[in-house]
Coordinates of C-alpha atoms in Angstrom, one line a residue:
Chain A
X1 CA 59.3 2.5 30.6
X2 CA 57.7 5.6 32.2
X3 CA 60.7 7.6 31.1
X4 CA 60.6 6.5 27.6
X5 CA 59.5 9.3 25.3
X6 CA 56.9 8.5 22.8
X7 CA 55.7 11.1 20.2
X8 CA 52.2 10.9 19.0
X9 CA 51.8 12.9 15.8
X10 CA 48.2 14.0 15.9
X11 CA 45.0 13.4 17.9
X12 CA 43.7 10.0 16.9
X13 CA 41.9 8.3 19.8
X14 CA 41.6 9.3 23.4
X15 CA 41.8 5.8 24.7
X16 CA 45.1 5.3 22.9
X17 CA 46.5 8.5 24.3
X18 CA 45.4 7.6 27.8
X19 CA 47.0 4.1 27.5
X20 CA 50.2 5.6 26.2
X21 CA 50.3 8.1 29.0
X22 CA 50.1 5.4 31.7
X23 CA 53.1 3.6 30.2
X24 CA 55.3 6.2 28.6
X25 CA 56.3 9.9 28.7
X26 CA 53.8 10.9 26.0
X27 CA 54.6 13.9 23.9
X28 CA 51.8 15.3 21.7
X29 CA 53.2 16.9 18.6
X30 CA 50.2 19.2 18.2
X31 CA 50.9 20.8 21.7
X32 CA 54.0 22.2 20.3
X33 CA 52.9 23.5 16.9
X34 CA 53.6 27.1 17.7
X35 CA 57.2 26.5 18.8
X36 CA 58.5 23.7 16.6
X37 CA 62.1 24.7 16.8
X38 CA 62.1 24.8 20.6
X39 CA 60.3 21.6 20.7
X40 CA 62.8 19.8 18.7
X41 CA 65.7 21.3 20.7
X42 CA 64.1 20.0 23.9
X43 CA 62.8 16.6 23.0
X44 CA 64.2 15.3 19.8
X45 CA 67.0 13.3 21.3
X46 CA 64.8 11.7 23.9
X47 CA 62.1 10.5 21.5
X48 CA 62.4 6.7 21.0
X49 CA 59.0 6.0 19.4
X50 CA 56.6 7.7 17.1
X51 CA 52.9 6.8 16.9
X52 CA 51.4 8.0 13.6
X53 CA 48.2 7.3 11.6
X54 CA 46.7 7.9 8.2
X55 CA 46.9 11.7 8.5
X56 CA 50.4 12.3 10.0
X57 CA 52.9 9.5 10.0
X58 CA 56.7 9.6 10.0
X59 CA 58.2 11.2 6.9
X60 CA 61.9 11.6 6.2
X61 CA 62.0 15.0 7.8
X62 CA 60.6 13.8 11.1
X63 CA 62.8 10.7 11.1
X64 CA 65.9 12.7 10.4
X65 CA 65.1 15.1 13.3
X66 CA 64.9 12.2 15.8
X67 CA 68.4 10.7 16.2
X68 CA 67.3 8.1 18.8
X69 CA 64.1 6.9 17.1
X70 CA 63.8 3.1 17.4
X71 CA 60.2 2.3 16.4
X72 CA 57.3 3.8 14.4
X73 CA 54.0 2.2 15.4
X74 CA 51.2 3.2 13.1
X75 CA 47.6 3.4 14.2
X76 CA 46.6 2.2 10.7
X77 CA 47.3 -0.7 8.4
X78 CA 48.3 1.7 5.6
X79 CA 51.9 2.7 5.5
X80 CA 51.9 5.4 2.9
X81 CA 52.6 8.1 5.5
X82 CA 55.8 6.4 6.7
X83 CA 59.1 6.7 4.9
X84 CA 59.8 3.0 5.0
X85 CA 63.1 3.3 3.1
X86 CA 64.5 5.7 5.6
X87 CA 63.3 3.5 8.5
X88 CA 65.1 0.5 6.9
X89 CA 68.2 2.6 6.4
X90 CA 68.2 3.6 10.0
X91 CA 67.2 0.3 11.4
X92 CA 64.0 1.7 12.8
X93 CA 61.2 -0.8 13.4
X94 CA 57.8 -0.3 11.9
X95 CA 54.5 -1.8 13.0
X96 CA 50.9 -1.4 11.8
X97 CA 47.5 -2.7 12.7
X98 CA 46.5 -5.4 10.2
X99 CA 43.7 -8.0 10.6
X100 CA 41.9 -6.2 13.5
X101 CA 40.4 -3.7 11.0
X102 CA 39.9 -6.0 8.0
X103 CA 36.2 -6.7 8.8
X104 CA 35.2 -3.1 9.4
X105 CA 36.8 -1.9 6.2
X106 CA 35.2 -4.8 4.2
X107 CA 31.9 -4.1 5.8
X108 CA 32.1 -0.5 4.8
X109 CA 32.9 -1.4 1.2
X110 CA 29.8 -3.5 1.0
X111 CA 27.8 -0.9 2.9
X112 CA 28.9 1.8 0.4
X113 CA 28.0 -0.4 -2.6
X114 CA 24.5 -1.2 -1.2
X115 CA 24.0 2.5 -0.3
X116 CA 25.0 3.8 -3.7
X117 CA 23.2 1.2 -5.8
X118 CA 20.0 1.2 -3.7
X119 CA 20.1 4.9 -3.0
X120 CA 19.8 4.3 0.7
X121 CA 20.9 7.8 1.8
X122 CA 18.9 9.6 -0.8
X123 CA 15.8 7.6 0.2
X124 CA 16.4 8.3 3.9
X125 CA 16.6 12.0 3.1
X126 CA 13.4 11.7 0.9
X127 CA 11.5 10.3 3.9
X128 CA 12.8 12.8 6.5
X129 CA 12.1 15.8 4.3
X130 CA 8.4 14.7 4.0
X131 CA 8.6 14.1 0.2
X132 CA 7.1 10.6 0.4
X133 CA 3.7 12.1 1.0
X134 CA 3.8 13.6 -2.5
X135 CA 4.7 10.4 -4.3
X136 CA 6.8 7.2 -4.4
X137 CA 10.5 7.2 -4.8
X138 CA 11.9 6.1 -8.1
X139 CA 13.7 2.9 -8.9
X140 CA 17.2 2.1 -7.9
X141 CA 19.7 -0.6 -9.1
X142 CA 19.9 -4.2 -7.9
X143 CA 23.1 -5.2 -6.1
X144 CA 22.8 -9.0 -6.0
X145 CA 24.5 -10.6 -8.9
X146 CA 26.5 -7.5 -10.0
X147 CA 30.0 -8.4 -11.1
X148 CA 32.6 -7.0 -8.5
X149 CA 36.1 -6.2 -9.5
X150 CA 38.6 -5.8 -6.7
X151 CA 41.9 -4.0 -7.0
X152 CA 44.3 -5.7 -4.6
X153 CA 43.4 -9.0 -3.2
X154 CA 45.1 -8.8 0.2
X155 CA 43.3 -9.2 3.6
X156 CA 40.8 -6.5 2.9
X157 CA 40.2 -7.4 -0.8
X158 CA 39.6 -11.0 0.1
X159 CA 37.2 -10.1 2.9
X160 CA 35.2 -8.0 0.5
X161 CA 35.2 -10.8 -2.0
X162 CA 33.9 -13.3 0.6
X163 CA 31.0 -10.9 1.5
X164 CA 30.1 -10.1 -2.1
X165 CA 30.0 -13.8 -3.0
X166 CA 27.1 -14.2 -0.5
X167 CA 25.2 -11.8 -2.8
X168 CA 26.1 -14.0 -5.8
X169 CA 28.4 -11.3 -7.2
X170 CA 30.9 -12.9 -9.6
X171 CA 34.3 -11.8 -8.4
X172 CA 37.3 -10.8 -10.4
X173 CA 40.5 -8.9 -9.4
X174 CA 43.7 -7.2 -10.4
X175 CA 46.9 -7.3 -8.4
X176 CA 50.6 -7.2 -9.1
X177 CA 50.6 -11.0 -9.5
X178 CA 48.0 -13.7 -9.8
X179 CA 47.1 -15.3 -6.5
X180 CA 47.5 -19.1 -6.5
X181 CA 44.7 -20.2 -4.1
X182 CA 41.6 -18.4 -5.5
X183 CA 38.9 -19.2 -8.1
X184 CA 38.4 -15.6 -8.8
X185 CA 39.1 -14.4 -12.4
X186 CA 42.4 -12.5 -12.6
X187 CA 43.1 -9.5 -14.9
X188 CA 46.7 -8.4 -15.3
X189 CA 45.5 -5.0 -16.4
X190 CA 43.3 -2.8 -14.4
X191 CA 41.5 -1.3 -17.4
X192 CA 40.5 -4.8 -18.4
X193 CA 39.2 -5.4 -14.9
X194 CA 37.2 -2.2 -15.1
X195 CA 35.8 -3.1 -18.5
X196 CA 34.6 -6.4 -17.2
X197 CA 32.9 -5.5 -13.9
X198 CA 30.1 -3.4 -12.7
X199 CA 31.4 -2.4 -9.3
X200 CA 35.1 -1.6 -9.0
X201 CA 36.5 -1.7 -5.5
X202 CA 39.9 -0.2 -4.6
X203 CA 41.5 -2.2 -1.8
X204 CA 45.2 -2.2 -2.4
X205 CA 48.1 -0.4 -0.6
X206 CA 49.1 3.1 -1.7
X207 CA 52.6 3.0 -3.2
X208 CA 54.3 4.9 -6.0
X209 CA 53.0 2.2 -8.5
X210 CA 49.4 2.5 -7.3
X211 CA 49.2 6.3 -7.2
X212 CA 46.3 7.3 -9.5
X213 CA 45.8 3.7 -10.4
X214 CA 42.1 4.7 -11.1
X215 CA 42.6 7.2 -13.9
X216 CA 40.6 8.4 -16.9
X217 CA 41.1 5.2 -18.8
X218 CA 39.9 3.1 -16.0
X219 CA 36.9 5.3 -15.3
X220 CA 35.9 5.2 -19.0
X221 CA 36.2 1.4 -19.0
X222 CA 33.9 1.2 -15.9
X223 CA 31.5 3.5 -17.7
X224 CA 28.1 5.1 -17.2
X225 CA 26.6 2.0 -15.6
X226 CA 29.7 1.3 -13.5
X227 CA 30.3 2.1 -9.9
X228 CA 33.5 2.9 -8.1
X229 CA 34.0 2.1 -4.4
X230 CA 37.1 3.5 -2.7
X231 CA 37.9 2.4 0.9
X232 CA 41.7 2.6 0.4
X233 CA 43.4 6.0 -0.1
X234 CA 42.3 9.1 -1.9
X235 CA 45.5 9.2 -3.9
X236 CA 44.6 5.9 -5.6
X237 CA 42.1 7.9 -7.7
X238 CA 42.7 10.9 -10.1
X239 CA 40.1 12.9 -8.3
X240 CA 39.5 15.7 -10.8
X241 CA 38.9 13.0 -13.5
X242 CA 36.5 11.2 -11.1
X243 CA 34.6 14.3 -10.4
X244 CA 34.1 15.3 -14.1
X245 CA 33.1 11.7 -14.9
X246 CA 30.4 11.8 -12.3
X247 CA 29.2 15.3 -13.2
X248 CA 29.0 14.4 -16.8
X249 CA 27.3 11.0 -16.2
X250 CA 30.2 9.1 -17.7
X251 CA 30.4 7.1 -14.5
X252 CA 27.3 5.5 -12.9
X253 CA 28.1 6.4 -9.3
X254 CA 30.6 6.1 -6.5
X255 CA 31.0 5.3 -2.8
X256 CA 34.0 7.0 -1.3
X257 CA 35.5 6.8 2.1
X258 CA 38.7 8.6 1.1
X259 CA 39.7 11.7 -0.8
X260 CA 42.9 13.3 -2.1
X261 CA 42.6 16.3 0.3
X262 CA 40.9 15.1 3.5
X263 CA 39.0 16.5 5.2
X264 CA 37.9 18.5 2.1
X265 CA 36.3 16.3 -0.5
X266 CA 35.4 18.0 -3.8
X267 CA 32.2 20.1 -3.2
X268 CA 30.9 19.5 -6.7
X269 CA 30.0 16.0 -5.5
X270 CA 27.8 17.3 -2.7
X271 CA 24.7 17.8 -4.9
X272 CA 24.9 14.4 -6.6
X273 CA 22.5 11.6 -5.6
X274 CA 24.6 8.8 -7.2
X275 CA 27.4 9.1 -4.7
X276 CA 27.8 8.3 -1.0
X277 CA 30.6 10.2 0.8
X278 CA 31.8 9.2 4.2
X279 CA 34.6 10.9 6.2
X280 CA 37.4 8.2 6.3
X281 CA 35.6 6.0 8.7
X282 CA 36.8 2.6 7.4
X283 CA 38.0 1.3 10.7
X284 CA 36.2 3.8 13.0
X285 CA 34.1 1.6 15.1
X286 CA 34.4 1.5 18.9
X287 CA 35.4 -2.1 18.8
X288 CA 38.0 -1.8 16.1
X289 CA 39.6 1.4 17.4
X290 CA 40.2 -0.2 20.7
X291 CA 41.7 -3.3 19.1
X292 CA 43.9 -1.1 17.0
X293 CA 45.0 0.9 20.0
X294 CA 45.7 -2.2 22.0
X295 CA 47.9 -3.5 19.1
X296 CA 49.9 -0.3 19.0
X297 CA 50.5 -0.5 22.8
X298 CA 51.4 -4.1 22.6
X299 CA 53.9 -3.6 19.9
X300 CA 55.5 -0.7 21.8
X301 CA 55.6 -2.7 25.0
X302 CA 57.1 -5.7 23.2
X303 CA 59.8 -3.5 21.6
X304 CA 60.9 -1.8 24.8
X305 CA 60.9 -5.2 26.7
X306 CA 63.1 -6.7 24.0
X307 CA 60.4 -9.1 22.9
X308 CA 59.2 -10.0 19.4
X309 CA 57.0 -7.4 17.8
X310 CA 53.4 -8.5 17.2
X311 CA 52.7 -7.0 13.8
X312 CA 56.1 -5.8 12.4
X313 CA 56.3 -4.5 8.8
X314 CA 60.0 -3.9 9.1
Chain B
X1 CA -8.1 -11.0 -24.8
X2 CA -8.5 -7.2 -25.5
X3 CA -12.0 -7.3 -24.2
X4 CA -11.1 -8.7 -20.9
X5 CA -11.4 -6.0 -18.2
X6 CA -8.4 -5.8 -15.8
X7 CA -8.8 -3.4 -12.9
X8 CA -5.5 -2.0 -11.6
X9 CA -6.2 -0.6 -8.2
X10 CA -3.4 2.0 -7.8
X11 CA -0.4 3.2 -9.8
X12 CA 2.5 0.8 -9.4
X13 CA 4.6 0.5 -12.6
X14 CA 4.3 2.2 -16.0
X15 CA 5.9 -0.8 -17.8
X16 CA 3.2 -3.0 -16.3
X17 CA 0.5 -0.6 -17.3
X18 CA 1.7 -0.6 -20.9
X19 CA 2.0 -4.3 -21.1
X20 CA -1.5 -4.8 -19.6
X21 CA -2.9 -2.3 -22.0
X22 CA -1.5 -4.2 -25.0
X23 CA -3.3 -7.3 -23.9
X24 CA -6.4 -6.3 -22.0
X25 CA -8.9 -3.6 -21.4
X26 CA -7.1 -1.8 -18.6
X27 CA -9.0 0.2 -16.1
X28 CA -6.9 2.6 -13.9
X29 CA -9.0 2.7 -10.7
X30 CA -7.1 5.7 -9.3
X31 CA -8.1 7.9 -12.3
X32 CA -11.8 7.3 -11.7
X33 CA -13.6 10.2 -9.9
X34 CA -16.8 8.3 -9.0
X35 CA -15.7 4.8 -8.0
X36 CA -19.1 3.3 -7.2
X37 CA -20.6 4.5 -10.4
X38 CA -17.6 3.2 -12.3
X39 CA -17.9 -0.2 -10.7
X40 CA -21.6 -0.4 -11.3
X41 CA -21.0 0.3 -15.0
X42 CA -18.1 -1.9 -15.6
X43 CA -18.5 -4.7 -13.1
X44 CA -19.5 -7.3 -15.6
X45 CA -16.4 -6.8 -17.8
X46 CA -13.8 -6.9 -15.0
X47 CA -12.4 -10.4 -14.7
X48 CA -9.0 -9.6 -13.1
X49 CA -7.7 -7.3 -10.4
X50 CA -4.0 -6.2 -10.2
X51 CA -3.0 -5.0 -6.8
X52 CA 0.2 -4.4 -4.8
X53 CA 1.4 -3.8 -1.2
X54 CA -0.6 -0.6 -0.9
X55 CA -4.0 -1.7 -2.2
X56 CA -5.3 -5.1 -3.2
X57 CA -8.6 -6.8 -3.2
X58 CA -10.6 -6.6 0.0
X59 CA -14.0 -8.3 0.6
X60 CA -15.8 -5.1 -0.4
X61 CA -14.2 -4.9 -3.8
X62 CA -14.5 -8.7 -4.4
X63 CA -18.2 -8.6 -3.6
X64 CA -18.8 -5.9 -6.2
X65 CA -17.1 -7.7 -9.1
X66 CA -19.2 -10.7 -9.9
X67 CA -17.1 -11.8 -12.9
X68 CA -13.8 -11.6 -11.0
X69 CA -11.7 -14.7 -11.7
X70 CA -8.2 -13.8 -10.7
X71 CA -6.3 -11.3 -8.4
X72 CA -2.7 -10.9 -9.5
X73 CA -0.6 -9.1 -6.9
X74 CA 2.4 -7.0 -7.9
X75 CA 4.0 -8.0 -4.5
X76 CA 4.8 -11.2 -2.6
X77 CA 2.9 -10.0 0.4
X78 CA -0.8 -11.0 0.4
X79 CA -2.0 -8.9 3.4
X80 CA -4.1 -6.6 1.2
X81 CA -6.1 -9.5 -0.3
X82 CA -9.0 -11.2 1.4
X83 CA -7.7 -14.7 0.7
X84 CA -10.6 -16.4 2.5
X85 CA -13.1 -14.6 0.3
X86 CA -11.2 -15.5 -2.8
X87 CA -11.1 -19.2 -1.8
X88 CA -14.9 -19.0 -1.1
X89 CA -15.6 -17.7 -4.5
X90 CA -13.1 -19.8 -6.4
X91 CA -11.1 -16.7 -7.4
X92 CA -7.4 -17.4 -8.2
X93 CA -4.7 -15.4 -6.6
X94 CA -1.1 -15.0 -7.7
X95 CA 1.9 -13.0 -6.3
X96 CA 5.5 -12.3 -7.2
X97 CA 7.7 -14.6 -5.0
X98 CA 11.4 -15.3 -5.7
X99 CA 12.0 -12.5 -8.2
X100 CA 12.2 -10.0 -5.4
X101 CA 13.9 -12.1 -2.7
X102 CA 17.4 -10.9 -3.5
X103 CA 16.4 -7.2 -3.5
X104 CA 14.6 -7.4 -0.2
X105 CA 17.4 -9.3 1.5
X106 CA 20.0 -6.9 0.0
X107 CA 18.1 -4.0 1.5
X108 CA 17.9 -5.7 4.9
X109 CA 21.7 -6.0 5.0
X110 CA 22.0 -2.5 3.6
X111 CA 19.9 -1.2 6.4
X112 CA 21.9 -3.0 9.0
X113 CA 25.2 -1.6 7.7
X114 CA 23.7 1.9 7.3
X115 CA 22.3 1.9 10.8
X116 CA 25.3 0.4 12.6
X117 CA 27.9 2.3 10.7
X118 CA 25.8 5.5 10.5
X119 CA 26.3 5.8 6.7
X120 CA 23.6 8.3 6.0
X121 CA 24.5 10.4 9.0
X122 CA 28.1 10.5 8.0
X123 CA 27.3 11.2 4.4
X124 CA 25.2 14.2 5.6
X125 CA 28.2 15.2 7.9
X126 CA 30.5 15.4 4.8
X127 CA 28.0 17.3 2.6
X128 CA 27.4 19.9 5.3
X129 CA 31.1 20.7 5.5
X130 CA 31.4 19.5 9.2
X131 CA 34.3 17.2 8.4
X132 CA 36.5 20.3 8.2
X133 CA 35.8 20.9 11.9
X134 CA 36.6 17.4 13.1
X135 CA 36.3 13.7 12.6
X136 CA 33.0 12.0 12.7
X137 CA 32.4 9.9 15.9
X138 CA 33.0 6.2 16.3
X139 CA 30.2 3.8 15.2
X140 CA 29.4 0.1 15.8
X141 CA 31.0 -2.9 14.1
X142 CA 28.6 -5.0 12.0
X143 CA 30.7 -8.2 11.5
X144 CA 30.0 -10.8 14.1
X145 CA 26.8 -9.3 15.5
X146 CA 24.1 -11.8 16.3
X147 CA 21.3 -11.6 13.8
X148 CA 17.8 -12.9 14.8
X149 CA 15.3 -13.4 12.0
X150 CA 11.5 -13.6 12.4
X151 CA 10.3 -15.7 9.6
X152 CA 12.7 -18.0 7.8
X153 CA 11.0 -18.2 4.4
X154 CA 12.6 -17.2 1.1
X155 CA 13.5 -13.7 2.2
X156 CA 14.5 -14.7 5.8
X157 CA 16.9 -17.4 4.4
X158 CA 18.4 -15.0 1.9
X159 CA 19.1 -12.5 4.7
X160 CA 20.6 -15.3 6.8
X161 CA 22.9 -16.4 4.0
X162 CA 24.2 -12.9 3.4
X163 CA 24.7 -12.2 7.1
X164 CA 26.7 -15.4 7.5
X165 CA 29.3 -14.0 5.1
X166 CA 29.8 -11.3 7.8
X167 CA 30.3 -14.0 10.4
X168 CA 27.0 -13.1 12.1
X169 CA 25.6 -16.0 14.2
X170 CA 22.1 -16.6 13.0
X171 CA 19.0 -17.4 15.1
X172 CA 15.3 -17.4 14.2
X173 CA 11.8 -17.6 15.2
X174 CA 9.0 -19.0 13.1
X175 CA 5.7 -20.8 13.6
X176 CA 7.5 -24.2 13.6
X177 CA 11.1 -25.2 14.0
X178 CA 12.8 -26.2 10.8
X179 CA 14.8 -29.3 11.7
X180 CA 16.9 -29.2 8.5
X181 CA 18.2 -25.7 9.3
X182 CA 21.4 -25.3 11.3
X183 CA 20.5 -21.9 12.7
X184 CA 19.4 -21.7 16.4
X185 CA 15.7 -21.8 16.8
X186 CA 13.8 -19.8 19.5
X187 CA 10.2 -20.8 20.2
X188 CA 9.3 -17.2 21.1
X189 CA 10.0 -13.7 19.7
X190 CA 10.9 -12.2 23.1
X191 CA 13.5 -14.9 23.6
X192 CA 14.9 -14.4 20.2
X193 CA 15.0 -10.6 20.8
X194 CA 16.8 -11.1 24.1
X195 CA 19.5 -13.2 22.4
X196 CA 20.4 -11.2 19.4
X197 CA 21.9 -7.8 18.5
X198 CA 19.9 -7.2 15.3
X199 CA 16.3 -8.4 15.0
X200 CA 15.0 -8.7 11.4
X201 CA 11.3 -8.9 10.6
X202 CA 10.9 -11.1 7.5
X203 CA 7.7 -12.9 7.9
X204 CA 4.3 -12.4 6.2
X205 CA 1.7 -10.2 7.8
X206 CA -1.3 -12.2 9.1
X207 CA -3.6 -11.9 12.1
X208 CA -1.1 -13.8 14.2
X209 CA 1.9 -11.6 13.3
X210 CA 0.1 -8.2 13.6
X211 CA 2.2 -6.2 16.1
X212 CA 4.5 -9.2 16.6
X213 CA 7.1 -6.5 17.6
X214 CA 5.5 -5.1 20.7
X215 CA 6.8 -3.4 23.9
X216 CA 8.0 -6.7 25.4
X217 CA 10.1 -7.6 22.3
X218 CA 11.5 -4.0 22.1
X219 CA 12.5 -4.1 25.7
X220 CA 14.2 -7.5 25.2
X221 CA 16.1 -6.2 22.2
X222 CA 17.2 -3.3 24.4
X223 CA 19.3 -0.1 24.3
X224 CA 22.1 -1.8 22.2
X225 CA 19.7 -3.7 19.9
X226 CA 18.7 -2.8 16.4
X227 CA 15.4 -3.5 14.7
X228 CA 15.3 -4.0 10.9
X229 CA 11.8 -4.1 9.3
X230 CA 11.5 -5.3 5.7
X231 CA 8.2 -7.0 6.4
X232 CA 5.1 -4.8 6.9
X233 CA 4.5 -1.7 9.0
X234 CA 1.8 -3.4 11.0
X235 CA 4.3 -6.1 12.2
X236 CA 5.4 -3.4 14.6
X237 CA 3.5 -1.5 17.3
X238 CA 4.7 1.8 15.9
X239 CA 3.9 4.1 18.8
X240 CA 5.8 1.7 21.1
X241 CA 8.7 1.7 18.7
X242 CA 8.8 5.5 18.4
X243 CA 8.8 6.0 22.2
X244 CA 11.5 3.4 22.6
X245 CA 13.7 5.1 20.0
X246 CA 13.1 8.6 21.3
X247 CA 13.8 7.5 24.9
X248 CA 16.9 5.5 23.7
X249 CA 15.5 2.3 25.2
X250 CA 16.2 0.8 21.7
X251 CA 19.6 1.2 20.1
X252 CA 18.4 1.9 16.6
X253 CA 16.2 0.9 13.7
X254 CA 16.3 0.4 9.9
X255 CA 12.7 0.7 8.6
X256 CA 11.5 0.2 5.1
X257 CA 7.8 -0.1 6.1
X258 CA 5.4 1.8 8.4
X259 CA 1.9 1.4 9.7
X260 CA 0.4 4.3 7.7
X261 CA 2.5 4.7 4.6
X262 CA 3.4 7.2 3.2
X263 CA 3.2 8.8 6.6
X264 CA 6.1 8.3 8.9
X265 CA 6.1 9.4 12.6
X266 CA 7.8 12.8 12.5
X267 CA 9.4 12.2 15.9
X268 CA 11.8 9.9 14.1
X269 CA 13.1 12.5 11.7
X270 CA 15.5 14.1 14.1
X271 CA 17.1 10.8 15.4
X272 CA 20.5 9.8 14.2
X273 CA 20.3 6.0 15.0
X274 CA 17.8 5.3 12.3
X275 CA 17.5 4.8 8.6
X276 CA 14.0 5.4 7.1
X277 CA 13.2 4.2 3.6
X278 CA 10.0 4.7 1.6
X279 CA 9.0 1.0 1.1
X280 CA 11.7 0.3 -1.6
X281 CA 12.4 -3.3 -0.7
X282 CA 11.9 -4.5 -4.3
X283 CA 12.3 -1.1 -5.9
X284 CA 15.0 -1.7 -8.5
X285 CA 14.6 -1.5 -12.2
X286 CA 15.6 -5.1 -12.7
X287 CA 13.2 -6.5 -10.1
X288 CA 10.1 -4.5 -10.9
X289 CA 10.4 -5.6 -14.5
X290 CA 10.7 -9.2 -13.4
X291 CA 7.7 -8.7 -11.1
X292 CA 5.6 -7.1 -13.9
X293 CA 6.5 -9.9 -16.3
X294 CA 5.3 -12.4 -13.7
X295 CA 2.0 -10.6 -13.2
X296 CA 1.5 -10.6 -17.0
X297 CA 2.6 -14.2 -17.3
X298 CA 0.1 -15.3 -14.6
X299 CA -2.8 -13.3 -16.2
X300 CA -2.0 -14.7 -19.7
X301 CA -1.7 -18.2 -18.4
X302 CA -5.1 -17.9 -16.6
X303 CA -6.9 -16.5 -19.6
X304 CA -5.3 -19.1 -21.9
X305 CA -6.4 -21.9 -19.5
X306 CA -2.8 -22.8 -18.7
X307 CA -1.3 -23.5 -15.3
X308 CA -0.6 -20.3 -13.3
X309 CA 3.1 -19.5 -12.8
X310 CA 2.9 -18.5 -9.1
X311 CA -0.5 -19.3 -7.7
X312 CA -1.3 -18.8 -4.0
X313 CA -4.9 -19.7 -4.1

């Protein structure tokens, strides 16, 4: 397999690159950014696999330029950066990294909710700046018992629900269809979900249907005492609407791990103390990154040895 | 009841002050410039003291109030009240258990998540514009980490129940083993610390638990261990904790309480493996109102000769 050319689309994790390098002929797309045409002339027909992630995946243009591409292995569970139709058309396999990152992302959703409602980061800053000497901090908002509405009750949504239940949060959800094996309250309409919960969590996949699923109507329904937690994709939310709602006090607060234009979140949010902003770190722990990388490697090895893929999407 | 003197020892909650004023003759001790003179003048009308986690009723104050009948604490912790003296003099004592259990347990979990996943650090990273230059570094997974709890009372149990939802194996230390509890018991704090990843202080502060977190415990917890303190500052030998953190002999800490609040050791301010909070364990609108109502409820019950709602003594 050492002759098999694998293209990695952007820097993602040193351990992953090292492991790929020991097994394949690894080509780093960003090493060739100044000479793209030359690069494609030299390598395009030998590349059999692409490793992408949430930033750079495999769009139609890239897929079209690689005539011998057999497999796209994503270092993510989200598939929104991969042209799945084109892959299906060409018979190109696609794998992702489900399950191994579910806990981390669910943990972050709860961590963001607690941090926003209890003003953890604001308080930490209050102490470090010496302000506690001048007087006590004000009061925050209780988390236990708050109703949590989850958009998308897949692996991650269910894991969030399980955690929130331990805090006695009543759980409700919206998804394309009602799920048969749960006791949680179902809303077929996301606006109704938002109107009936205090903390709305986005945990669904990004598709054409879910683009801007959190829009002005949903934000208004969530309201000045409501909180939005987004650990999914920036494009799930109409970001300008979110920003103005927060600036105008029409939304109570937000915990955001993802933004429409990463790595540049809207700067108008930086002065607000009812938001927590983290840099797309949902699965970025040492443990999980390694598990994700191992899964990418295993999928590629399985493919090139003619064995069944571990986590195929297509 | 308007003639009953109630001495509130420090500012704690405006709603509580207003509600006390409606019912009693409220004295705000912190507004009094000459405290001994004030006490000499008013001692015979003061029949109740309202304290909190910062200031309560020590022997000195109790001695100087001959008509004191009840101390109602706006806290669940009783470490600022001389309970022995109260018992001696037949003075009732009430606190605010249960209504704040959820908030404190929520905060313990919030601290664990914030420390392990470096939430405050990465929030600062975003706001400073550093994300444009590169991704934030990898942090530590919380799910599945072993959580050791010192004190398995109301708050300790509530922390355990929440941590279990994150698949954290739970172990504990307390004065006696609780046979009906399925969590693993360790008969010593050092042993507990050696066998968990995250150590949570959730017991009450007494003479026995003063500095229960000492050098030995910190060493046992080690460079990958995290200490969470939602108990009292004096539970921890603070200078030992500070040097362990500065020298990276302890992996990290989430602290809501300190030995000399509101002063926090400044050596901690530059460390990125900590979250430092200004004693906000029960600091939500909902819970402080419930606590205030309980203080009022206890005082009313006492002066109407009805059973106290949450008596300690």
